[in-house]
Amino acid sequence: MDAIRRMMEFIDAAPTAFHAVEQVAKRLEAAGYERLEERAAWTIAPGERYFLTRNRSSLIAFRIPGRGFAPFQIVASHGDSPCFKLKPNADRSAQGLALLNVEKYGGMLMSTWLDRPLSVAGRLVVEGAHGLETRLVDVERDIAIIPNVPIHFNRTANDGVAWNAQVDMLPVIGEEGADILAIVAERAGVEKDSIAGGDLFLYNRDKASLVGTSDEFVSAPRLDDLACAYASLQALLSAKPSNHIDMLCLFDNEEVGSGSKQGAGSTLLIEALRRIALALGAAPQALEAAVAGSFLVSADNAHAVHPNHPEKYDEQNRVRMNGGVVVKSNANQKYTSDGLSAAVFEGICKRAGVPTQRFANRSDVAGGSTLGNILSGHASMNAVDIGLAQLAMHSARETMGARDEAYMIDALKAFYECEIEVMGDGKIDLN
Ligand code: ZN
């Protein structure tokens, strides 16, 4: 129960990808991880721990074993979630009310954002004494609401509605004259006139809570993918030192295809691997050899079977909440798992006493994809896609099993502590 309570606090404190990275960085620094700057040369030493951020919205942490350069064991998750982003010139008014002009970020269930208290958070760009600075900001007040049209004017609303983000999703933030930038500036402690830009998002103000007659579920915004992000952090911080390089990746922009400079489709991971090899004085070809001997766990939540719609799920490969860690497979490699990598990961879980379950989509359903196959295009290594079973993925509030978070932490800790040795193409030893 401790694990789930702490995860809930983590999620409540991370309304945007920027804040998720800030939360993780804070915990890493408290645990003795040293911050590296991408724009400076890295000095790193065996036995030490480091992390870096890019754009303040993606993060990589790693610890070097006492023996120096070695293969990598990586857990990757994402810190962004579907939401609405403020457009430039966001202020508008209608019918005596102040509204915000917003656009979709990612593929959310739009109706779930209606009629609930929302706030604004993100990153501000402000003019400083010598140039531009960035500040994270979180208004932390119920300042916005996206109102439904009453049933009386839309009698068929319960038969399904086609939502238009340009028309239906603009939040009300007050009476005419309400000024979002003034509120954000005050909260950030800067002059409104000094704001030169920003990346600001609406977020759901609901706090995470336990749900069910025995508190068996947790209901929270952003469970996809902060549940896995938090688990990977706890696993890294609690795992015993190993003989390989333990690494945690938290990527931004997964929900919009990972194609940004800080997303999983960027150079972030491979450059970090290359720079670690160089900084540790690894021999020529040592990096390529290490990558060939490395292992990636892509941790991103999975679809728990919906009790009212079991027909949406493959009969033999349905997964349930509190059933343990989900190993995901897809013939078209939307998930990166293959027979060997799935068996390796399940073997690790079995030894750690963590239950696992297998997920595959119905053959006539496209399903989602994850970071796994995108990362494989940049740093190609054995990889498996896993996650925790949850309901209502991409709703403003999602639901997962309360016992599953501890399973995920235990599984990832066991993964970091296991010495995975790639003995050849198609032969892997677990020590
Ligand atoms: Zn996800």
Coordinates of C-alpha atoms and ligand atoms in Angstrom, one line a residue:
M1 CA 0.0 0.0 0.0
D2 CA 3.0 2.3 0.6
A3 CA 4.1 2.0 -3.0
I4 CA 0.6 3.0 -4.3
R5 CA 0.3 6.0 -1.9
R6 CA 3.7 7.3 -2.9
M7 CA 2.9 6.8 -6.6
M8 CA -0.4 8.8 -6.1
E9 CA 1.6 11.7 -4.6
F10 CA 4.0 11.6 -7.5
I11 CA 1.2 11.8 -10.0
D12 CA -0.5 14.6 -8.1
A13 CA 2.7 16.6 -8.2
A14 CA 3.3 16.0 -12.0
P15 CA 0.6 17.7 -14.0
T16 CA 2.8 18.0 -17.1
A17 CA 5.8 16.2 -18.6
F18 CA 8.0 19.1 -17.3
H19 CA 6.8 18.5 -13.8
A20 CA 7.3 14.7 -14.0
V21 CA 10.9 15.3 -15.0
E22 CA 11.3 17.8 -12.2
Q23 CA 9.9 15.3 -9.7
V24 CA 12.2 12.5 -10.9
A25 CA 15.3 14.8 -11.0
K26 CA 14.6 16.0 -7.4
R27 CA 14.5 12.4 -6.2
L28 CA 17.6 11.4 -8.1
E29 CA 19.6 14.3 -6.7
A30 CA 18.4 13.4 -3.2
A31 CA 19.8 9.9 -3.9
G32 CA 23.2 11.2 -4.9
Y33 CA 22.8 11.3 -8.7
E34 CA 24.9 14.1 -10.3
R35 CA 23.3 16.3 -13.0
L36 CA 25.2 16.3 -16.3
E37 CA 24.7 19.1 -18.9
E38 CA 24.4 18.0 -22.5
R39 CA 26.2 21.1 -23.8
A40 CA 29.3 20.4 -21.7
A41 CA 31.8 17.5 -21.8
W42 CA 31.0 14.7 -19.4
T43 CA 33.4 13.5 -16.7
I44 CA 32.0 10.2 -15.4
A45 CA 33.6 7.6 -13.2
P46 CA 33.0 3.9 -12.4
G47 CA 30.8 3.3 -9.4
E48 CA 29.1 6.7 -9.8
R49 CA 25.5 7.8 -10.7
Y50 CA 24.4 10.5 -13.1
F51 CA 21.4 12.0 -14.9
L52 CA 20.7 14.5 -17.7
T53 CA 17.6 16.2 -19.0
R54 CA 16.7 17.5 -22.4
N55 CA 14.2 20.4 -22.8
R56 CA 13.4 19.9 -19.1
S57 CA 10.8 17.4 -20.3
S58 CA 12.9 14.2 -21.0
L59 CA 15.4 12.6 -18.7
I60 CA 18.0 9.8 -18.7
A61 CA 19.5 8.5 -15.4
F62 CA 22.3 5.9 -15.2
R63 CA 24.8 4.3 -12.8
I64 CA 28.1 3.0 -13.8
P65 CA 29.3 -0.3 -12.3
G66 CA 32.6 -0.5 -10.5
R67 CA 34.2 -2.3 -13.5
G68 CA 33.5 0.6 -15.8
F69 CA 32.0 0.5 -19.2
A70 CA 29.5 -2.4 -19.7
P71 CA 26.3 -3.4 -21.5
F72 CA 23.1 -1.4 -20.6
Q73 CA 19.9 -2.6 -18.9
I74 CA 17.4 0.1 -19.7
V75 CA 13.8 0.8 -18.6
A76 CA 12.0 3.5 -20.7
S77 CA 8.6 5.1 -20.0
H78 CA 7.0 8.4 -21.0
G79 CA 6.1 11.4 -18.9
D80 CA 3.5 13.1 -21.2
S81 CA -0.2 12.4 -21.3
P82 CA -3.0 13.4 -23.7
C83 CA -4.4 16.8 -22.8
F84 CA -5.2 20.3 -24.2
K85 CA -2.5 22.8 -25.0
L86 CA -3.0 26.6 -25.0
K87 CA -2.5 28.0 -28.5
P88 CA -0.5 31.3 -29.0
N89 CA -2.9 34.2 -28.5
A90 CA -5.0 31.9 -26.3
D91 CA -7.3 34.6 -24.8
R92 CA -10.8 34.9 -26.4
S93 CA -14.2 36.0 -25.3
A94 CA -17.8 35.0 -26.0
Q95 CA -21.1 36.0 -24.5
G96 CA -19.5 38.0 -21.7
L97 CA -17.2 35.1 -20.7
A98 CA -13.4 34.7 -21.0
L99 CA -12.3 31.5 -22.8
L100 CA -9.0 29.9 -23.8
N101 CA -8.2 28.8 -27.3
V102 CA -6.7 25.4 -26.9
E103 CA -5.8 22.4 -29.2
K104 CA -5.5 18.7 -28.6
Y105 CA -2.2 17.2 -27.5
G106 CA -2.4 13.5 -28.2
G107 CA -5.5 11.3 -28.6
M108 CA -7.7 11.7 -25.6
L109 CA -11.3 10.7 -24.8
M110 CA -12.5 14.2 -25.3
S111 CA -15.8 13.9 -23.4
T112 CA -14.0 13.1 -20.2
W113 CA -12.6 16.6 -20.1
L114 CA -16.0 18.2 -19.9
D115 CA -17.6 19.6 -16.7
R116 CA -14.7 19.1 -14.4
P117 CA -12.4 21.6 -12.7
L118 CA -9.2 22.2 -14.7
S119 CA -6.1 24.2 -14.2
V120 CA -3.1 25.3 -16.2
A121 CA 0.6 24.2 -15.9
G122 CA 3.7 24.0 -18.0
R123 CA 6.8 26.0 -18.9
L124 CA 7.0 29.7 -19.2
V125 CA 9.7 31.5 -21.2
V126 CA 10.5 34.8 -19.6
E127 CA 12.9 37.7 -20.3
G128 CA 15.7 37.6 -17.8
A129 CA 18.6 40.1 -17.1
H130 CA 20.7 38.6 -20.0
G131 CA 18.3 36.8 -22.2
L132 CA 15.6 34.2 -21.9
E133 CA 14.9 31.9 -19.0
T134 CA 12.4 29.1 -18.5
R135 CA 10.3 28.6 -15.4
L136 CA 8.0 25.8 -14.6
V137 CA 4.6 27.0 -13.4
D138 CA 1.5 25.3 -12.0
V139 CA -1.5 27.5 -11.2
E140 CA -2.8 24.9 -8.8
R141 CA -6.3 26.4 -8.6
D142 CA -9.6 25.3 -10.2
I143 CA -9.6 28.1 -12.9
A144 CA -11.2 26.5 -16.0
I145 CA -14.1 24.4 -17.0
I146 CA -15.3 23.0 -20.4
P147 CA -19.1 23.0 -20.2
N148 CA -21.3 20.5 -21.9
V149 CA -24.3 21.6 -24.0
P150 CA -27.5 20.7 -22.0
I151 CA -29.4 17.6 -23.0
H152 CA -32.4 19.8 -23.8
F153 CA -30.6 21.2 -26.8
N154 CA -29.0 18.0 -27.8
R155 CA -31.6 15.2 -27.2
T156 CA -29.4 12.6 -28.9
A157 CA -26.3 13.3 -26.8
N158 CA -26.6 9.9 -25.1
D159 CA -26.5 8.2 -28.5
G160 CA -23.0 9.5 -29.1
V161 CA -21.6 12.9 -29.9
A162 CA -19.0 13.9 -32.5
W163 CA -16.8 16.3 -30.6
N164 CA -15.0 19.1 -32.5
A165 CA -12.0 20.3 -30.6
Q166 CA -12.1 23.7 -32.3
V167 CA -15.7 24.3 -31.2
D168 CA -16.6 22.1 -28.2
M169 CA -13.5 22.0 -26.1
L170 CA -12.7 25.7 -25.3
P171 CA -12.6 26.2 -21.5
V172 CA -14.3 29.1 -19.7
I173 CA -11.8 30.8 -17.3
G174 CA -14.0 33.6 -16.0
E175 CA -16.0 36.6 -16.9
E176 CA -14.8 38.8 -19.8
G177 CA -11.5 40.4 -18.9
A178 CA -10.1 37.4 -17.1
D179 CA -6.5 37.2 -18.1
I180 CA -4.7 33.8 -18.1
L181 CA -1.2 35.2 -18.5
A182 CA -1.7 37.6 -15.6
I183 CA -2.6 34.6 -13.4
V184 CA 0.2 32.5 -14.7
A185 CA 2.7 35.3 -14.3
E186 CA 1.7 35.9 -10.7
R187 CA 1.9 32.3 -9.9
A188 CA 5.4 32.1 -11.5
G189 CA 6.5 35.2 -9.6
V190 CA 7.3 37.2 -12.8
E191 CA 6.0 40.3 -14.5
K192 CA 3.4 39.6 -17.1
D193 CA 5.2 41.8 -19.6
S194 CA 8.3 39.7 -19.2
I195 CA 6.6 36.6 -20.6
A196 CA 8.1 35.9 -24.0
G197 CA 6.4 32.5 -24.6
G198 CA 5.5 29.2 -23.1
D199 CA 4.2 25.7 -23.4
L200 CA 1.1 25.7 -21.2
F201 CA -1.4 22.9 -20.8
L202 CA -4.8 22.3 -19.2
Y203 CA -4.8 19.5 -16.6
N204 CA -7.4 17.7 -14.6
R205 CA -7.4 19.0 -11.0
D206 CA -8.7 15.7 -9.6
K207 CA -6.4 14.1 -7.1
A208 CA -5.5 10.4 -7.3
S209 CA -7.7 8.2 -5.1
L210 CA -8.2 4.6 -4.1
V211 CA -11.5 3.1 -5.4
G212 CA -13.3 -0.1 -4.7
T213 CA -14.9 -1.7 -1.7
S214 CA -11.5 -2.9 -0.5
D215 CA -9.4 0.0 -2.0
E216 CA -8.4 -2.5 -4.7
F217 CA -8.1 0.1 -7.5
V218 CA -6.5 3.4 -8.0
S219 CA -8.2 6.1 -10.0
A220 CA -6.0 9.0 -11.2
P221 CA -5.2 11.2 -14.1
R222 CA -2.1 10.3 -16.1
L223 CA -1.7 6.7 -14.9
D224 CA -0.5 6.2 -18.5
D225 CA 2.4 6.4 -18.1
L226 CA 3.4 7.9 -14.8
A227 CA 2.6 4.6 -13.0
C228 CA 5.4 3.0 -14.9
A229 CA 7.7 6.1 -14.7
Y230 CA 7.3 6.1 -10.9
A231 CA 7.9 2.3 -10.7
S232 CA 11.1 2.6 -12.8
L233 CA 12.4 5.3 -10.5
Q234 CA 11.7 3.3 -7.4
A235 CA 13.3 0.2 -8.9
L236 CA 16.5 2.1 -9.9
L237 CA 16.8 3.7 -6.5
S238 CA 16.3 0.5 -4.6
A239 CA 18.2 -2.0 -6.8
K240 CA 21.5 -3.4 -5.6
P241 CA 24.6 -2.4 -7.6
S242 CA 25.1 -4.6 -10.7
N243 CA 27.9 -5.3 -13.2
H244 CA 26.1 -3.6 -16.1
I245 CA 25.0 0.0 -16.6
D246 CA 21.5 0.5 -15.1
M247 CA 19.6 3.2 -17.0
L248 CA 16.2 4.9 -16.7
C249 CA 14.7 6.9 -19.5
L250 CA 11.7 9.1 -19.2
F251 CA 10.6 10.5 -22.6
D252 CA 8.3 13.4 -23.6
N253 CA 6.1 13.5 -26.6
E254 CA 5.2 9.8 -26.8
E255 CA 1.5 10.7 -27.2
V256 CA 2.2 12.7 -30.3
G257 CA 4.5 10.2 -32.0
S258 CA 7.9 10.8 -30.3
G259 CA 9.2 12.9 -33.1
S260 CA 10.6 15.9 -31.2
K261 CA 14.2 16.7 -30.3
Q262 CA 13.6 15.2 -26.8
G263 CA 11.2 12.3 -27.8
A264 CA 12.1 8.7 -28.1
G265 CA 12.5 9.2 -31.9
S266 CA 15.4 11.7 -31.2
T267 CA 19.1 11.2 -30.7
L268 CA 18.8 11.5 -27.0
L269 CA 19.3 7.8 -26.0
I270 CA 22.0 6.9 -28.6
E271 CA 24.0 10.0 -27.9
A272 CA 23.9 9.3 -24.1
L273 CA 25.1 5.7 -24.8
R274 CA 27.9 7.0 -27.0
R275 CA 29.0 9.7 -24.6
I276 CA 29.1 7.3 -21.7
A277 CA 31.4 5.0 -23.7
L278 CA 33.6 7.9 -24.7
A279 CA 33.8 9.4 -21.2
L280 CA 34.7 6.0 -19.7
G281 CA 37.5 5.6 -22.4
A282 CA 35.9 2.5 -23.9
A283 CA 37.8 0.9 -26.7
P284 CA 36.8 1.1 -30.4
Q285 CA 33.8 -1.1 -31.1
A286 CA 33.1 -1.4 -27.3
L287 CA 29.9 0.6 -27.7
E288 CA 28.5 -1.5 -30.5
A289 CA 29.4 -4.7 -28.6
A290 CA 27.8 -3.3 -25.5
V291 CA 24.6 -2.4 -27.3
A292 CA 24.4 -5.9 -28.8
G293 CA 24.6 -7.2 -25.3
S294 CA 22.1 -4.8 -23.8
F295 CA 18.4 -5.2 -22.9
L296 CA 15.6 -2.6 -23.1
V297 CA 12.3 -2.8 -21.2
S298 CA 9.7 -0.4 -22.6
A299 CA 7.2 0.1 -19.7
D300 CA 3.9 1.6 -20.8
N301 CA 0.5 0.7 -19.6
A302 CA -1.8 -1.9 -21.1
H303 CA -5.5 -2.4 -21.6
A304 CA -7.3 -4.3 -18.8
V305 CA -10.3 -6.2 -20.0
H306 CA -13.4 -4.0 -19.7
P307 CA -16.1 -5.9 -17.9
N308 CA -18.9 -4.4 -20.0
H309 CA -17.1 -4.9 -23.3
P310 CA -15.0 -8.1 -23.1
E311 CA -15.7 -8.6 -26.8
K312 CA -13.2 -5.9 -27.6
Y313 CA -10.3 -8.1 -26.4
D314 CA -8.7 -11.2 -27.7
E315 CA -10.2 -14.2 -25.8
Q316 CA -6.9 -15.9 -25.0
N317 CA -4.8 -12.8 -24.3
R318 CA -6.9 -10.6 -22.0
V319 CA -5.3 -9.1 -18.9
R320 CA -6.9 -7.9 -15.7
M321 CA -6.1 -5.3 -13.0
N322 CA -4.1 -6.7 -10.0
G323 CA -3.1 -9.6 -12.2
G324 CA 0.6 -8.6 -12.3
V325 CA 2.9 -7.2 -15.0
V326 CA 1.6 -7.4 -18.5
V327 CA 3.9 -8.6 -21.3
K328 CA 2.7 -7.2 -24.7
S329 CA 3.2 -8.8 -28.1
N330 CA 2.1 -7.9 -31.6
A331 CA 3.1 -9.7 -34.8
N332 CA 3.5 -6.4 -36.6
Q333 CA 5.9 -5.2 -34.0
K334 CA 3.8 -2.4 -32.6
Y335 CA 5.1 -3.8 -29.4
T336 CA 8.8 -4.7 -29.5
S337 CA 8.6 -8.0 -27.6
D338 CA 9.6 -11.2 -29.3
G339 CA 9.6 -14.8 -28.1
L340 CA 13.1 -14.5 -26.6
S341 CA 12.8 -11.1 -25.0
A342 CA 9.4 -11.9 -23.5
A343 CA 10.7 -15.2 -22.1
V344 CA 13.8 -13.4 -20.6
F345 CA 11.6 -10.8 -18.8
E346 CA 9.1 -13.4 -17.6
G347 CA 11.9 -15.5 -16.3
I348 CA 13.2 -12.5 -14.2
C349 CA 9.7 -11.9 -12.9
K350 CA 9.2 -15.5 -12.0
R351 CA 12.4 -15.6 -9.9
A352 CA 11.3 -12.4 -8.2
G353 CA 7.8 -13.9 -7.4
V354 CA 6.0 -11.3 -9.6
P355 CA 3.0 -12.6 -11.5
T356 CA 2.9 -11.8 -15.2
Q357 CA 0.2 -12.0 -17.8
R358 CA 0.3 -11.9 -21.6
F359 CA -1.5 -9.4 -23.8
A360 CA -2.3 -9.4 -27.5
N361 CA -4.9 -7.4 -29.4
R362 CA -7.8 -8.9 -31.3
S363 CA -6.6 -9.4 -34.9
D364 CA -9.2 -7.0 -36.2
V365 CA -8.2 -4.2 -33.8
A366 CA -5.3 -1.9 -34.5
G367 CA -4.4 -1.2 -30.9
G368 CA -1.7 1.2 -29.8
S369 CA 2.0 1.4 -30.0
T370 CA 4.8 2.4 -27.6
L371 CA 8.3 3.7 -27.3
G372 CA 9.8 0.3 -27.7
N373 CA 9.9 0.0 -31.5
I374 CA 10.8 3.7 -31.9
L375 CA 13.8 3.3 -29.7
S376 CA 14.8 0.1 -31.4
G377 CA 15.3 2.1 -34.6
H378 CA 18.0 4.2 -32.9
A379 CA 19.7 1.8 -30.4
S380 CA 18.9 -1.7 -31.5
M381 CA 19.0 -4.3 -28.7
N382 CA 16.9 -7.0 -27.2
A383 CA 13.7 -5.4 -26.1
V384 CA 10.4 -6.2 -24.4
D385 CA 7.2 -4.2 -24.1
I386 CA 5.5 -4.4 -20.7
G387 CA 3.0 -2.4 -18.7
L388 CA 0.2 -2.5 -16.1
A389 CA -3.3 -3.3 -16.9
Q390 CA -5.6 -0.3 -16.7
L391 CA -9.1 0.7 -17.8
A392 CA -10.1 3.8 -19.8
M393 CA -6.8 4.6 -21.3
H394 CA -6.5 8.3 -22.3
S395 CA -9.5 9.3 -20.3
A396 CA -9.0 12.4 -18.1
R397 CA -9.1 9.8 -15.2
E398 CA -7.9 6.3 -15.6
T399 CA -8.1 3.2 -13.3
M400 CA -5.6 0.5 -12.5
G401 CA -5.0 -2.2 -9.9
A402 CA -3.7 -0.9 -6.6
R403 CA -1.6 -4.0 -6.0
D404 CA 0.0 -3.8 -9.4
E405 CA 2.3 -0.9 -8.7
A406 CA 4.3 -2.9 -6.2
Y407 CA 4.5 -5.8 -8.7
M408 CA 6.0 -3.4 -11.3
I409 CA 8.5 -2.0 -8.9
D410 CA 9.6 -5.5 -7.8
A411 CA 9.8 -6.7 -11.5
L412 CA 11.9 -3.7 -12.6
K413 CA 14.1 -3.9 -9.5
A414 CA 14.7 -7.6 -10.3
F415 CA 15.5 -6.6 -13.9
Y416 CA 18.1 -4.1 -12.8
E417 CA 19.6 -6.6 -10.4
C418 CA 19.7 -9.5 -12.9
E419 CA 22.9 -9.9 -14.9
I420 CA 21.5 -10.5 -18.4
E421 CA 24.3 -11.9 -20.6
V422 CA 23.8 -12.1 -24.3
M423 CA 25.9 -15.1 -25.1
G424 CA 25.3 -15.0 -28.9
D425 CA 22.6 -14.3 -31.4
G426 CA 19.7 -16.2 -29.8
K427 CA 21.3 -17.3 -26.5
I428 CA 20.8 -15.3 -23.3
D429 CA 22.0 -16.2 -19.8
L430 CA 20.4 -14.8 -16.6
N431 CA 22.6 -14.6 -13.6
Ligands
ZN1 ZN 1.4 5.3 -22.7

